[in-house]
mmCIF file of C-alpha atoms in Angstrom:
data_model
loop_
_atom_site.group_PDB
_atom_site.id
_atom_site.type_symbol
_atom_site.label_atom_id
_atom_site.label_comp_id
_atom_site.label_asym_id
_atom_site.label_seq_id
_atom_site.Cartn_x
_atom_site.Cartn_y
_atom_site.Cartn_z
ATOM 1 C CA MET X 1 -5.499 11.125 0.740
ATOM 2 C CA GLU X 2 -2.229 10.069 2.339
ATOM 3 C CA ILE X 3 -1.950 6.559 3.742
ATOM 4 C CA ASP X 4 0.718 5.001 5.944
ATOM 5 C CA ILE X 5 1.222 1.382 4.937
ATOM 6 C CA PRO X 6 2.101 -0.694 8.007
ATOM 7 C CA PRO X 7 5.384 -2.628 8.102
ATOM 8 C CA GLY X 8 4.947 -6.249 7.078
ATOM 9 C CA THR X 9 2.162 -5.506 4.595
ATOM 10 C CA GLN X 10 2.174 -8.197 1.912
ATOM 11 C CA PRO X 11 1.406 -7.984 -1.824
ATOM 12 C CA ASN X 12 -2.310 -8.410 -2.612
ATOM 13 C CA GLN X 13 -3.218 -7.644 0.996
ATOM 14 C CA ILE X 14 -6.341 -5.523 1.414
ATOM 15 C CA LEU X 15 -6.271 -2.654 3.905
ATOM 16 C CA LYS X 16 -9.494 -1.207 5.302
ATOM 17 C CA ILE X 17 -9.583 2.529 5.945
ATOM 18 C CA LYS X 18 -12.537 3.229 8.204
ATOM 19 C CA ASN X 19 -14.956 6.061 7.448
ATOM 20 C CA GLN X 20 -13.181 7.200 4.272
ATOM 21 C CA GLY X 21 -15.504 5.608 1.690
ATOM 22 C CA PHE X 22 -18.686 6.876 0.054
ATOM 23 C CA PHE X 23 -21.242 8.826 2.055
ATOM 24 C CA ASN X 24 -24.667 7.153 2.303
ATOM 25 C CA GLN X 25 -27.403 9.789 1.979
ATOM 26 C CA ASN X 26 -29.985 7.551 3.679
ATOM 27 C CA THR X 27 -28.022 6.577 6.772
ATOM 28 C CA LYS X 28 -25.813 9.695 6.876
ATOM 29 C CA ILE X 29 -22.861 7.379 7.487
ATOM 30 C CA ARG X 30 -19.617 7.282 5.540
ATOM 31 C CA GLY X 31 -18.518 3.798 4.485
ATOM 32 C CA ASN X 32 -15.100 2.198 4.552
ATOM 33 C CA TYR X 33 -12.454 2.483 1.843
ATOM 34 C CA TYR X 34 -10.618 -0.691 0.826
ATOM 35 C CA LEU X 35 -7.130 -0.515 -0.622
ATOM 36 C CA LYS X 36 -5.429 -3.479 -2.318
ATOM 37 C CA ILE X 37 -1.639 -3.433 -2.174
ATOM 38 C CA ILE X 38 -0.048 -4.237 -5.531
ATOM 39 C CA VAL X 39 3.739 -4.427 -5.719
ATOM 40 C CA GLU X 40 5.537 -4.069 -9.043
ATOM 41 C CA LEU X 41 9.207 -4.908 -9.184
ATOM 42 C CA PRO X 42 11.550 -3.493 -11.824
ATOM 43 C CA ARG X 43 12.375 -5.834 -14.701
ATOM 44 C CA LYS X 44 15.935 -4.521 -14.992
ATOM 45 C CA VAL X 45 18.233 -3.656 -12.101
ATOM 46 C CA SER X 46 21.530 -1.804 -12.523
ATOM 47 C CA GLN X 47 24.765 -2.826 -10.821
ATOM 48 C CA LYS X 48 24.552 0.296 -8.650
ATOM 49 C CA GLN X 49 21.062 -0.685 -7.497
ATOM 50 C CA ILE X 50 22.250 -4.214 -6.707
ATOM 51 C CA SER X 51 25.142 -2.789 -4.708
ATOM 52 C CA LEU X 52 22.804 -0.506 -2.744
ATOM 53 C CA LEU X 53 20.437 -3.391 -2.015
ATOM 54 C CA ASN X 54 23.343 -5.522 -0.797
ATOM 55 C CA GLN X 55 24.425 -2.720 1.556
ATOM 56 C CA PHE X 56 20.862 -2.376 2.813
ATOM 57 C CA TYR X 57 20.564 -6.071 3.672
ATOM 58 C CA LYS X 58 23.897 -6.249 5.553
#
């Protein structure tokens, strides 16, 4: 499954993807899929990475 995460999505935000969850045999309806956004930042950043980030934010 490929998911486009909307701009402005925050860490720990939960996105609902309609009709992509489990299929209910009784109702014949597919449920929703919930996706929690977890952001992990690197513990170490090189000088080159810092320079690139500074250029990005200018």
